[in-house]
Amino acid sequence: VVPENNQQQKQQHINTQNLSLNKLQQFYDNPQSLPLKNDSKYQKYSYEQNPSFNKSQSFPDTVQALPLKNDSKYDSKNSDEQETSNKTKTYSTGFYICIGIALFIMATAALAINIYELVVLTTSTTTAMPGWSNTGSMHDIRAYYQASVLQSGNVLVTCRFSGSALLNSAELYDLSTGMWTSTGNMSSMRQHHQASVLANGKVLVSGGVNRFGFYINSAELYDPATGVWTSTGNMNNIRAYHHASVLQNGKVLITGGSGSVLYLNNAELYDPSTGMWTSTGNMNSMRCYHQVSVLANGNVLATGGSNGAYLNSAELYDPSTGVWTSTGNMNSMRGYHQVSVLANGKVLVSGGYDGSVYLDSAELYNPTTGMWTSTGNMTSIRGNHQSSILQNGNVLVSGGYDGVSGSLNSAELYNPTTGMWTTTFAMNSTRAWHTGSLLTNGKLLVAGGISNSGYSGNAELYQP
């Protein structure tokens, strides 16, 4: 207890105590204002880390160090007080509580500094840089094959042609390791086939060209749970260069291609519940090398292709009626092009071949009006490229063939908001007739294809 005749010293103690607490509270409320480690005012808080540490330097010079219990200025100068309390010096309980609070604030503020610096450091070192990076190579070199993103997030590639041999092999890409592993072989060797991921997670492979150069109508199913292929019902028509689309009702629509006659206009449906195929309405035009898109309303848009001459026509399939109806014509004839259904429901068509030259033009289909409008041209002419919608809604076009320099390694991005294309980082390898698969982590996997030095088995990832 401070004697009554020493009220001035008591008030001085209280003022000192309050000033220190107020300044510490300011730093506690805004710890980011504390100096960081590279600041000249920064002091280590231990004797071991900073031998020059002393009580008056333990905080930045804007903060007054708290006097400790044994400081001489807390000793009463009153001789009577020291004589009656020469074994213990007692202070008010409230003062000790304030000391405890002050120490707690000091520790919390120091902890906040370390957490803040840790967060900043971690953020700066884990931010992924955009661009391409190599990942594991496939066991086999592949072109004219199919890639399917499974429900697990892994990627299945089926069959391949290497320029000298046709195989029935299949392999899986594990996005967590970046490595490929072999899985069960298919029943038939095939190329220029189609692969579709069904609602039950299995993969349906249909048609193609076998090792003897014959068109086939066989189909088979891959079960990711077992890694085994099993045969399913045969298509009604032999075909390759066709297109397969998974409808909203779960059935698979097969359209066109080449088969018993050079160009086909027939279509058929696969029912996963029965494993059987049934014919549906014929397209208005025979189409090979065409593209097909499932629209937001469930209808199917078929565009371009060739029936001996390259086409600019387009038509719509209504799954509820099984009937095809013509819709607006594209502005350019094109086959070997790519299509992407944008988030706004419109369909972007890019590049391709018109029978004379490869194209850099692009156009948009509006399902509401059935009309096509031109949009910005790509920066490069290309066909047999890949077009992939990224998670941010932009469209990435990679590689392809330009008929002049050969296979390309260039890539570009389409912004649906501006309708413009901008170049992005080039791939590490030239490639056309490759595959592009958007992974669940947002990266894009491209693999295989034909480079300017031959058939390829390498793969790379694009980080947006």
PDB file of C-alpha atoms in Angstrom, residues 124-417:
ATOM      1  CA  SER A 124       4.281 -15.467 -51.789  1.00  0.00           C
ATOM      2  CA  THR A 125       5.972 -18.871 -52.090  1.00  0.00           C
ATOM      3  CA  THR A 126       2.934 -20.990 -53.040  1.00  0.00           C
ATOM      4  CA  THR A 127       1.369 -18.812 -55.735  1.00  0.00           C
ATOM      5  CA  ALA A 128       1.372 -20.867 -58.952  1.00  0.00           C
ATOM      6  CA  MET A 129       2.933 -19.204 -61.954  1.00  0.00           C
ATOM      7  CA  PRO A 130       0.941 -19.342 -65.207  1.00  0.00           C
ATOM      8  CA  GLY A 131       2.325 -21.252 -68.160  1.00  0.00           C
ATOM      9  CA  TRP A 132       3.216 -24.753 -69.320  1.00  0.00           C
ATOM     10  CA  SER A 133       5.220 -27.356 -67.447  1.00  0.00           C
ATOM     11  CA  ASN A 134       6.188 -30.880 -68.440  1.00  0.00           C
ATOM     12  CA  THR A 135       4.577 -33.793 -66.652  1.00  0.00           C
ATOM     13  CA  GLY A 136       5.044 -37.557 -66.920  1.00  0.00           C
ATOM     14  CA  SER A 137       5.166 -39.042 -70.418  1.00  0.00           C
ATOM     15  CA  MET A 138       2.784 -41.747 -71.549  1.00  0.00           C
ATOM     16  CA  HIS A 139       4.150 -45.275 -71.880  1.00  0.00           C
ATOM     17  CA  ASP A 140       3.163 -45.324 -75.564  1.00  0.00           C
ATOM     18  CA  ILE A 141       3.352 -42.631 -78.209  1.00  0.00           C
ATOM     19  CA  ARG A 142      -0.193 -41.799 -79.341  1.00  0.00           C
ATOM     20  CA  ALA A 143      -2.176 -39.927 -81.965  1.00  0.00           C
ATOM     21  CA  TYR A 144      -5.759 -40.339 -83.201  1.00  0.00           C
ATOM     22  CA  TYR A 145      -6.704 -41.545 -79.711  1.00  0.00           C
ATOM     23  CA  GLN A 146      -9.201 -40.424 -77.065  1.00  0.00           C
ATOM     24  CA  ALA A 147      -8.769 -39.034 -73.539  1.00  0.00           C
ATOM     25  CA  SER A 148     -11.500 -39.086 -70.892  1.00  0.00           C
ATOM     26  CA  VAL A 149     -11.562 -37.413 -67.463  1.00  0.00           C
ATOM     27  CA  LEU A 150     -12.932 -39.982 -65.014  1.00  0.00           C
ATOM     28  CA  GLN A 151     -15.066 -39.215 -61.979  1.00  0.00           C
ATOM     29  CA  SER A 152     -11.978 -39.813 -59.811  1.00  0.00           C
ATOM     30  CA  GLY A 153     -10.203 -36.971 -61.618  1.00  0.00           C
ATOM     31  CA  ASN A 154      -7.747 -39.305 -63.331  1.00  0.00           C
ATOM     32  CA  VAL A 155      -7.498 -39.344 -67.135  1.00  0.00           C
ATOM     33  CA  LEU A 156      -7.963 -42.457 -69.284  1.00  0.00           C
ATOM     34  CA  VAL A 157      -6.369 -42.636 -72.746  1.00  0.00           C
ATOM     35  CA  THR A 158      -7.438 -45.377 -75.124  1.00  0.00           C
ATOM     36  CA  CYS A 159      -5.674 -47.057 -78.060  1.00  0.00           C
ATOM     37  CA  ARG A 160      -3.200 -45.330 -80.276  1.00  0.00           C
ATOM     38  CA  PHE A 161      -1.505 -45.172 -83.626  1.00  0.00           C
ATOM     39  CA  SER A 162       2.226 -44.523 -83.702  1.00  0.00           C
ATOM     40  CA  GLY A 163       2.722 -44.251 -87.433  1.00  0.00           C
ATOM     41  CA  SER A 164       3.831 -47.874 -87.667  1.00  0.00           C
ATOM     42  CA  ALA A 165       1.630 -49.863 -85.299  1.00  0.00           C
ATOM     43  CA  LEU A 166      -1.888 -49.851 -83.878  1.00  0.00           C
ATOM     44  CA  LEU A 167      -2.287 -51.007 -80.270  1.00  0.00           C
ATOM     45  CA  ASN A 168      -5.207 -51.753 -77.952  1.00  0.00           C
ATOM     46  CA  SER A 169      -3.407 -50.445 -74.871  1.00  0.00           C
ATOM     47  CA  ALA A 170      -4.866 -48.000 -72.371  1.00  0.00           C
ATOM     48  CA  GLU A 171      -3.322 -46.036 -69.533  1.00  0.00           C
ATOM     49  CA  LEU A 172      -4.249 -43.727 -66.689  1.00  0.00           C
ATOM     50  CA  TYR A 173      -2.852 -40.338 -65.689  1.00  0.00           C
ATOM     51  CA  ASP A 174      -2.861 -39.675 -61.947  1.00  0.00           C
ATOM     52  CA  LEU A 175      -3.123 -35.920 -61.384  1.00  0.00           C
ATOM     53  CA  SER A 176      -1.850 -36.280 -57.802  1.00  0.00           C
ATOM     54  CA  THR A 177       1.464 -37.804 -58.904  1.00  0.00           C
ATOM     55  CA  GLY A 178       1.757 -36.661 -62.520  1.00  0.00           C
ATOM     56  CA  MET A 179       2.514 -40.230 -63.552  1.00  0.00           C
ATOM     57  CA  TRP A 180       0.962 -42.672 -66.047  1.00  0.00           C
ATOM     58  CA  THR A 181       0.159 -46.312 -65.280  1.00  0.00           C
ATOM     59  CA  SER A 182      -1.020 -49.039 -67.630  1.00  0.00           C
ATOM     60  CA  THR A 183      -4.540 -50.371 -67.215  1.00  0.00           C
ATOM     61  CA  GLY A 184      -6.496 -53.171 -68.901  1.00  0.00           C
ATOM     62  CA  ASN A 185      -6.159 -53.603 -72.654  1.00  0.00           C
ATOM     63  CA  MET A 186      -9.172 -53.110 -74.879  1.00  0.00           C
ATOM     64  CA  SER A 187     -10.741 -56.030 -76.728  1.00  0.00           C
ATOM     65  CA  SER A 188     -10.095 -54.429 -80.126  1.00  0.00           C
ATOM     66  CA  MET A 189      -7.325 -52.299 -81.572  1.00  0.00           C
ATOM     67  CA  ARG A 190      -8.809 -49.083 -82.939  1.00  0.00           C
ATOM     68  CA  GLN A 191      -8.106 -45.493 -83.933  1.00  0.00           C
ATOM     69  CA  HIS A 192     -10.372 -42.604 -84.989  1.00  0.00           C
ATOM     70  CA  HIS A 193     -12.885 -43.922 -82.449  1.00  0.00           C
ATOM     71  CA  GLN A 194     -14.921 -42.074 -79.811  1.00  0.00           C
ATOM     72  CA  ALA A 195     -14.957 -42.324 -75.994  1.00  0.00           C
ATOM     73  CA  SER A 196     -17.748 -41.131 -73.675  1.00  0.00           C
ATOM     74  CA  VAL A 197     -17.894 -40.986 -69.862  1.00  0.00           C
ATOM     75  CA  LEU A 198     -21.284 -42.306 -68.742  1.00  0.00           C
ATOM     76  CA  ALA A 199     -23.267 -41.187 -65.707  1.00  0.00           C
ATOM     77  CA  ASN A 200     -22.334 -44.431 -63.905  1.00  0.00           C
ATOM     78  CA  GLY A 201     -18.629 -43.575 -64.280  1.00  0.00           C
ATOM     79  CA  LYS A 202     -17.851 -46.168 -66.938  1.00  0.00           C
ATOM     80  CA  VAL A 203     -16.345 -45.226 -70.302  1.00  0.00           C
ATOM     81  CA  LEU A 204     -17.955 -46.250 -73.598  1.00  0.00           C
ATOM     82  CA  VAL A 205     -15.668 -46.632 -76.617  1.00  0.00           C
ATOM     83  CA  SER A 206     -17.327 -46.948 -80.020  1.00  0.00           C
ATOM     84  CA  GLY A 207     -16.287 -47.671 -83.598  1.00  0.00           C
ATOM     85  CA  GLY A 208     -13.074 -46.651 -85.301  1.00  0.00           C
ATOM     86  CA  VAL A 209     -10.637 -48.247 -87.712  1.00  0.00           C
ATOM     87  CA  ASN A 210      -8.978 -51.552 -86.802  1.00  0.00           C
ATOM     88  CA  ARG A 211      -5.427 -52.715 -87.494  1.00  0.00           C
ATOM     89  CA  PHE A 212      -6.415 -54.058 -90.903  1.00  0.00           C
ATOM     90  CA  GLY A 213      -7.794 -50.679 -91.982  1.00  0.00           C
ATOM     91  CA  PHE A 214     -11.430 -51.794 -91.726  1.00  0.00           C
ATOM     92  CA  TYR A 215     -14.176 -49.703 -90.160  1.00  0.00           C
ATOM     93  CA  ILE A 216     -15.774 -51.442 -87.175  1.00  0.00           C
ATOM     94  CA  ASN A 217     -19.061 -51.235 -85.251  1.00  0.00           C
ATOM     95  CA  SER A 218     -17.951 -52.841 -81.996  1.00  0.00           C
ATOM     96  CA  ALA A 219     -18.205 -51.066 -78.648  1.00  0.00           C
ATOM     97  CA  GLU A 220     -16.834 -51.792 -75.204  1.00  0.00           C
ATOM     98  CA  LEU A 221     -17.001 -50.491 -71.652  1.00  0.00           C
ATOM     99  CA  TYR A 222     -14.195 -49.633 -69.228  1.00  0.00           C
ATOM    100  CA  ASP A 223     -14.882 -49.983 -65.507  1.00  0.00           C
ATOM    101  CA  PRO A 224     -12.542 -47.705 -63.490  1.00  0.00           C
ATOM    102  CA  ALA A 225     -13.247 -49.736 -60.348  1.00  0.00           C
ATOM    103  CA  THR A 226     -11.699 -52.887 -61.835  1.00  0.00           C
ATOM    104  CA  GLY A 227      -9.611 -51.575 -64.734  1.00  0.00           C
ATOM    105  CA  VAL A 228     -11.259 -54.154 -66.986  1.00  0.00           C
ATOM    106  CA  TRP A 229     -12.898 -53.786 -70.409  1.00  0.00           C
ATOM    107  CA  THR A 230     -16.052 -55.691 -71.343  1.00  0.00           C
ATOM    108  CA  SER A 231     -17.857 -55.854 -74.667  1.00  0.00           C
ATOM    109  CA  THR A 232     -21.273 -54.243 -75.012  1.00  0.00           C
ATOM    110  CA  GLY A 233     -23.776 -54.124 -77.867  1.00  0.00           C
ATOM    111  CA  ASN A 234     -22.513 -53.392 -81.371  1.00  0.00           C
ATOM    112  CA  MET A 235     -23.573 -50.241 -83.200  1.00  0.00           C
ATOM    113  CA  ASN A 236     -26.016 -50.625 -86.067  1.00  0.00           C
ATOM    114  CA  ASN A 237     -23.458 -49.149 -88.474  1.00  0.00           C
ATOM    115  CA  ILE A 238     -19.722 -49.466 -88.933  1.00  0.00           C
ATOM    116  CA  ARG A 239     -18.162 -46.041 -88.581  1.00  0.00           C
ATOM    117  CA  ALA A 240     -15.082 -43.944 -87.791  1.00  0.00           C
ATOM    118  CA  TYR A 241     -14.465 -40.187 -87.741  1.00  0.00           C
ATOM    119  CA  HIS A 242     -17.893 -39.941 -86.111  1.00  0.00           C
ATOM    120  CA  HIS A 243     -18.918 -37.976 -83.053  1.00  0.00           C
ATOM    121  CA  ALA A 244     -20.354 -39.112 -79.695  1.00  0.00           C
ATOM    122  CA  SER A 245     -22.332 -36.905 -77.285  1.00  0.00           C
ATOM    123  CA  VAL A 246     -23.664 -37.773 -73.824  1.00  0.00           C
ATOM    124  CA  LEU A 247     -27.216 -36.429 -73.624  1.00  0.00           C
ATOM    125  CA  GLN A 248     -28.875 -35.032 -70.528  1.00  0.00           C
ATOM    126  CA  ASN A 249     -30.974 -38.222 -70.269  1.00  0.00           C
ATOM    127  CA  GLY A 250     -27.773 -40.296 -69.989  1.00  0.00           C
ATOM    128  CA  LYS A 251     -27.937 -41.858 -73.439  1.00  0.00           C
ATOM    129  CA  VAL A 252     -25.124 -41.468 -75.975  1.00  0.00           C
ATOM    130  CA  LEU A 253     -25.840 -40.009 -79.420  1.00  0.00           C
ATOM    131  CA  ILE A 254     -23.583 -41.120 -82.294  1.00  0.00           C
ATOM    132  CA  THR A 255     -23.617 -39.007 -85.452  1.00  0.00           C
ATOM    133  CA  GLY A 256     -22.206 -39.306 -88.952  1.00  0.00           C
ATOM    134  CA  GLY A 257     -18.666 -40.241 -89.794  1.00  0.00           C
ATOM    135  CA  SER A 258     -17.434 -42.558 -92.506  1.00  0.00           C
ATOM    136  CA  GLY A 259     -18.359 -46.214 -92.914  1.00  0.00           C
ATOM    137  CA  SER A 260     -20.146 -48.499 -95.365  1.00  0.00           C
ATOM    138  CA  VAL A 261     -20.395 -45.462 -97.601  1.00  0.00           C
ATOM    139  CA  LEU A 262     -17.803 -42.736 -97.643  1.00  0.00           C
ATOM    140  CA  TYR A 263     -19.926 -40.257 -95.676  1.00  0.00           C
ATOM    141  CA  LEU A 264     -22.796 -40.984 -93.274  1.00  0.00           C
ATOM    142  CA  ASN A 265     -25.830 -38.988 -92.159  1.00  0.00           C
ATOM    143  CA  ASN A 266     -27.339 -41.622 -89.880  1.00  0.00           C
ATOM    144  CA  ALA A 267     -27.396 -41.433 -86.102  1.00  0.00           C
ATOM    145  CA  GLU A 268     -28.012 -43.881 -83.270  1.00  0.00           C
ATOM    146  CA  LEU A 269     -28.453 -43.952 -79.513  1.00  0.00           C
ATOM    147  CA  TYR A 270     -26.756 -46.109 -76.859  1.00  0.00           C
ATOM    148  CA  ASP A 271     -28.751 -46.890 -73.720  1.00  0.00           C
ATOM    149  CA  PRO A 272     -26.423 -47.670 -70.770  1.00  0.00           C
ATOM    150  CA  SER A 273     -29.255 -49.402 -68.885  1.00  0.00           C
ATOM    151  CA  THR A 274     -29.651 -52.051 -71.610  1.00  0.00           C
ATOM    152  CA  GLY A 275     -26.326 -51.934 -73.436  1.00  0.00           C
ATOM    153  CA  MET A 276     -28.203 -51.738 -76.717  1.00  0.00           C
ATOM    154  CA  TRP A 277     -28.212 -49.376 -79.700  1.00  0.00           C
ATOM    155  CA  THR A 278     -31.274 -47.978 -81.468  1.00  0.00           C
ATOM    156  CA  SER A 279     -31.482 -45.880 -84.610  1.00  0.00           C
ATOM    157  CA  THR A 280     -32.737 -42.320 -84.360  1.00  0.00           C
ATOM    158  CA  GLY A 281     -33.451 -39.597 -86.925  1.00  0.00           C
ATOM    159  CA  ASN A 282     -30.984 -39.035 -89.744  1.00  0.00           C
ATOM    160  CA  MET A 283     -29.164 -35.740 -90.098  1.00  0.00           C
ATOM    161  CA  ASN A 284     -30.117 -33.536 -93.016  1.00  0.00           C
ATOM    162  CA  SER A 285     -26.545 -33.683 -94.341  1.00  0.00           C
ATOM    163  CA  MET A 286     -23.895 -36.380 -94.449  1.00  0.00           C
ATOM    164  CA  ARG A 287     -21.069 -35.264 -92.166  1.00  0.00           C
ATOM    165  CA  CYS A 288     -17.556 -36.440 -91.486  1.00  0.00           C
ATOM    166  CA  TYR A 289     -14.870 -34.431 -89.603  1.00  0.00           C
ATOM    167  CA  HIS A 290     -17.713 -32.414 -88.047  1.00  0.00           C
ATOM    168  CA  GLN A 291     -18.249 -31.226 -84.467  1.00  0.00           C
ATOM    169  CA  VAL A 292     -21.202 -31.678 -82.124  1.00  0.00           C
ATOM    170  CA  SER A 293     -22.191 -29.718 -78.985  1.00  0.00           C
ATOM    171  CA  VAL A 294     -24.813 -30.392 -76.310  1.00  0.00           C
ATOM    172  CA  LEU A 295     -26.555 -27.084 -75.592  1.00  0.00           C
ATOM    173  CA  ALA A 296     -27.848 -25.885 -72.239  1.00  0.00           C
ATOM    174  CA  ASN A 297     -31.442 -26.678 -73.290  1.00  0.00           C
ATOM    175  CA  GLY A 298     -30.486 -30.303 -74.021  1.00  0.00           C
ATOM    176  CA  ASN A 299     -30.601 -30.026 -77.811  1.00  0.00           C
ATOM    177  CA  VAL A 300     -27.577 -31.044 -79.876  1.00  0.00           C
ATOM    178  CA  LEU A 301     -25.874 -28.793 -82.443  1.00  0.00           C
ATOM    179  CA  ALA A 302     -23.950 -30.400 -85.337  1.00  0.00           C
ATOM    180  CA  THR A 303     -21.660 -28.076 -87.298  1.00  0.00           C
ATOM    181  CA  GLY A 304     -19.681 -28.238 -90.514  1.00  0.00           C
ATOM    182  CA  GLY A 305     -17.665 -31.234 -91.626  1.00  0.00           C
ATOM    183  CA  SER A 306     -17.422 -32.721 -95.082  1.00  0.00           C
ATOM    184  CA  ASN A 307     -19.629 -34.763 -97.398  1.00  0.00           C
ATOM    185  CA  GLY A 308     -17.101 -34.562-100.197  1.00  0.00           C
ATOM    186  CA  ALA A 309     -17.220 -30.773 -99.988  1.00  0.00           C
ATOM    187  CA  TYR A 310     -16.652 -28.823 -96.816  1.00  0.00           C
ATOM    188  CA  LEU A 311     -19.835 -27.524 -95.190  1.00  0.00           C
ATOM    189  CA  ASN A 312     -20.983 -24.376 -93.431  1.00  0.00           C
ATOM    190  CA  SER A 313     -24.391 -25.813 -92.562  1.00  0.00           C
ATOM    191  CA  ALA A 314     -25.561 -26.589 -89.037  1.00  0.00           C
ATOM    192  CA  GLU A 315     -28.498 -28.516 -87.608  1.00  0.00           C
ATOM    193  CA  LEU A 316     -30.184 -29.248 -84.293  1.00  0.00           C
ATOM    194  CA  TYR A 317     -31.228 -32.586 -82.775  1.00  0.00           C
ATOM    195  CA  ASP A 318     -34.138 -32.665 -80.326  1.00  0.00           C
ATOM    196  CA  PRO A 319     -33.780 -35.700 -78.017  1.00  0.00           C
ATOM    197  CA  SER A 320     -37.487 -35.549 -77.122  1.00  0.00           C
ATOM    198  CA  THR A 321     -38.536 -36.092 -80.756  1.00  0.00           C
ATOM    199  CA  GLY A 322     -35.462 -37.683 -82.328  1.00  0.00           C
ATOM    200  CA  VAL A 323     -35.693 -35.207 -85.199  1.00  0.00           C
ATOM    201  CA  TRP A 324     -33.029 -32.990 -86.799  1.00  0.00           C
ATOM    202  CA  THR A 325     -33.881 -29.484 -88.022  1.00  0.00           C
ATOM    203  CA  SER A 326     -31.697 -27.052 -89.932  1.00  0.00           C
ATOM    204  CA  THR A 327     -30.515 -23.902 -88.204  1.00  0.00           C
ATOM    205  CA  GLY A 328     -28.493 -20.893 -89.387  1.00  0.00           C
ATOM    206  CA  ASN A 329     -25.425 -21.480 -91.550  1.00  0.00           C
ATOM    207  CA  MET A 330     -21.955 -20.606 -90.351  1.00  0.00           C
ATOM    208  CA  ASN A 331     -20.135 -17.753 -92.054  1.00  0.00           C
ATOM    209  CA  SER A 332     -17.356 -20.108 -93.200  1.00  0.00           C
ATOM    210  CA  MET A 333     -17.166 -23.678 -94.441  1.00  0.00           C
ATOM    211  CA  ARG A 334     -15.061 -25.707 -92.052  1.00  0.00           C
ATOM    212  CA  GLY A 335     -14.050 -29.193 -90.930  1.00  0.00           C
ATOM    213  CA  TYR A 336     -11.393 -30.264 -88.406  1.00  0.00           C
ATOM    214  CA  HIS A 337     -12.535 -27.269 -86.353  1.00  0.00           C
ATOM    215  CA  GLN A 338     -13.229 -27.041 -82.626  1.00  0.00           C
ATOM    216  CA  VAL A 339     -16.321 -26.030 -80.654  1.00  0.00           C
ATOM    217  CA  SER A 340     -16.834 -24.823 -77.070  1.00  0.00           C
ATOM    218  CA  VAL A 341     -20.113 -24.173 -75.249  1.00  0.00           C
ATOM    219  CA  LEU A 342     -19.563 -20.955 -73.281  1.00  0.00           C
ATOM    220  CA  ALA A 343     -20.996 -20.104 -69.877  1.00  0.00           C
ATOM    221  CA  ASN A 344     -23.460 -17.697 -71.530  1.00  0.00           C
ATOM    222  CA  GLY A 345     -24.879 -20.584 -73.589  1.00  0.00           C
ATOM    223  CA  LYS A 346     -23.400 -19.507 -76.916  1.00  0.00           C
ATOM    224  CA  VAL A 347     -21.207 -21.849 -78.960  1.00  0.00           C
ATOM    225  CA  LEU A 348     -17.738 -20.753 -80.069  1.00  0.00           C
ATOM    226  CA  VAL A 349     -16.401 -22.319 -83.286  1.00  0.00           C
ATOM    227  CA  SER A 350     -12.699 -21.809 -84.026  1.00  0.00           C
ATOM    228  CA  GLY A 351     -10.368 -22.540 -86.900  1.00  0.00           C
ATOM    229  CA  GLY A 352     -10.487 -25.629 -89.096  1.00  0.00           C
ATOM    230  CA  TYR A 353     -10.034 -26.289 -92.798  1.00  0.00           C
ATOM    231  CA  ASP A 354     -12.312 -25.083 -95.604  1.00  0.00           C
ATOM    232  CA  GLY A 355     -11.008 -27.363 -98.346  1.00  0.00           C
ATOM    233  CA  SER A 356      -8.342 -24.926 -99.490  1.00  0.00           C
ATOM    234  CA  VAL A 357      -6.682 -23.315 -96.486  1.00  0.00           C
ATOM    235  CA  TYR A 358      -6.590 -23.556 -92.719  1.00  0.00           C
ATOM    236  CA  LEU A 359      -8.551 -20.851 -90.922  1.00  0.00           C
ATOM    237  CA  ASP A 360      -7.989 -18.350 -88.142  1.00  0.00           C
ATOM    238  CA  SER A 361     -11.603 -17.168 -88.093  1.00  0.00           C
ATOM    239  CA  ALA A 362     -14.019 -17.774 -85.234  1.00  0.00           C
ATOM    240  CA  GLU A 363     -17.761 -17.312 -84.843  1.00  0.00           C
ATOM    241  CA  LEU A 364     -20.517 -17.588 -82.261  1.00  0.00           C
ATOM    242  CA  TYR A 365     -23.830 -19.438 -82.423  1.00  0.00           C
ATOM    243  CA  ASN A 366     -26.732 -17.991 -80.441  1.00  0.00           C
ATOM    244  CA  PRO A 367     -29.236 -20.756 -79.561  1.00  0.00           C
ATOM    245  CA  THR A 368     -31.922 -18.149 -78.854  1.00  0.00           C
ATOM    246  CA  THR A 369     -31.868 -16.716 -82.375  1.00  0.00           C
ATOM    247  CA  GLY A 370     -30.319 -19.606 -84.309  1.00  0.00           C
ATOM    248  CA  MET A 371     -27.911 -17.138 -85.898  1.00  0.00           C
ATOM    249  CA  TRP A 372     -24.127 -16.977 -86.253  1.00  0.00           C
ATOM    250  CA  THR A 373     -22.030 -13.851 -85.739  1.00  0.00           C
ATOM    251  CA  SER A 374     -18.328 -13.359 -86.355  1.00  0.00           C
ATOM    252  CA  THR A 375     -16.068 -12.759 -83.373  1.00  0.00           C
ATOM    253  CA  GLY A 376     -12.371 -11.925 -83.130  1.00  0.00           C
ATOM    254  CA  ASN A 377      -9.957 -13.928 -85.282  1.00  0.00           C
ATOM    255  CA  MET A 378      -7.342 -16.141 -83.692  1.00  0.00           C
ATOM    256  CA  THR A 379      -3.749 -14.965 -83.897  1.00  0.00           C
ATOM    257  CA  SER A 380      -2.781 -18.113 -85.856  1.00  0.00           C
ATOM    258  CA  ILE A 381      -4.432 -20.260 -88.498  1.00  0.00           C
ATOM    259  CA  ARG A 382      -4.990 -23.779 -87.188  1.00  0.00           C
ATOM    260  CA  GLY A 383      -6.986 -26.989 -87.571  1.00  0.00           C
ATOM    261  CA  ASN A 384      -6.859 -30.316 -85.711  1.00  0.00           C
ATOM    262  CA  HIS A 385      -6.165 -28.252 -82.603  1.00  0.00           C
ATOM    263  CA  GLN A 386      -7.706 -28.506 -79.140  1.00  0.00           C
ATOM    264  CA  SER A 387     -10.145 -26.062 -77.535  1.00  0.00           C
ATOM    265  CA  SER A 388     -10.784 -26.190 -73.782  1.00  0.00           C
ATOM    266  CA  ILE A 389     -12.936 -24.062 -71.484  1.00  0.00           C
ATOM    267  CA  LEU A 390     -10.997 -23.079 -68.362  1.00  0.00           C
ATOM    268  CA  GLN A 391     -12.547 -22.641 -64.932  1.00  0.00           C
ATOM    269  CA  ASN A 392     -12.482 -18.848 -65.339  1.00  0.00           C
ATOM    270  CA  GLY A 393     -14.673 -19.122 -68.459  1.00  0.00           C
ATOM    271  CA  ASN A 394     -11.962 -18.274 -70.966  1.00  0.00           C
ATOM    272  CA  VAL A 395     -11.214 -20.670 -73.836  1.00  0.00           C
ATOM    273  CA  LEU A 396      -7.696 -21.996 -74.376  1.00  0.00           C
ATOM    274  CA  VAL A 397      -6.756 -23.146 -77.876  1.00  0.00           C
ATOM    275  CA  SER A 398      -3.576 -25.208 -78.150  1.00  0.00           C
ATOM    276  CA  GLY A 399      -1.470 -26.507 -81.001  1.00  0.00           C
ATOM    277  CA  GLY A 400      -2.904 -27.757 -84.270  1.00  0.00           C
ATOM    278  CA  TYR A 401      -1.730 -27.815 -87.856  1.00  0.00           C
ATOM    279  CA  ASP A 402      -1.457 -24.823 -90.178  1.00  0.00           C
ATOM    280  CA  GLY A 403      -0.512 -26.433 -93.502  1.00  0.00           C
ATOM    281  CA  VAL A 404       2.579 -24.223 -93.760  1.00  0.00           C
ATOM    282  CA  SER A 405       4.982 -24.705 -90.865  1.00  0.00           C
ATOM    283  CA  GLY A 406       3.366 -27.952 -89.750  1.00  0.00           C
ATOM    284  CA  SER A 407       2.357 -28.708 -86.181  1.00  0.00           C
ATOM    285  CA  LEU A 408       2.193 -25.747 -83.807  1.00  0.00           C
ATOM    286  CA  ASN A 409       3.210 -25.165 -80.210  1.00  0.00           C
ATOM    287  CA  SER A 410       1.422 -21.825 -79.927  1.00  0.00           C
ATOM    288  CA  ALA A 411      -1.562 -21.288 -77.650  1.00  0.00           C
ATOM    289  CA  GLU A 412      -4.060 -18.472 -77.244  1.00  0.00           C
ATOM    290  CA  LEU A 413      -6.946 -17.429 -75.043  1.00  0.00           C
ATOM    291  CA  TYR A 414     -10.427 -16.273 -76.022  1.00  0.00           C
ATOM    292  CA  ASN A 415     -12.203 -13.881 -73.669  1.00  0.00           C
ATOM    293  CA  PRO A 416     -16.000 -14.200 -74.094  1.00  0.00           C
ATOM    294  CA  THR A 417     -16.515 -10.765 -72.526  1.00  0.00           C
TER     295      THR A 417
END
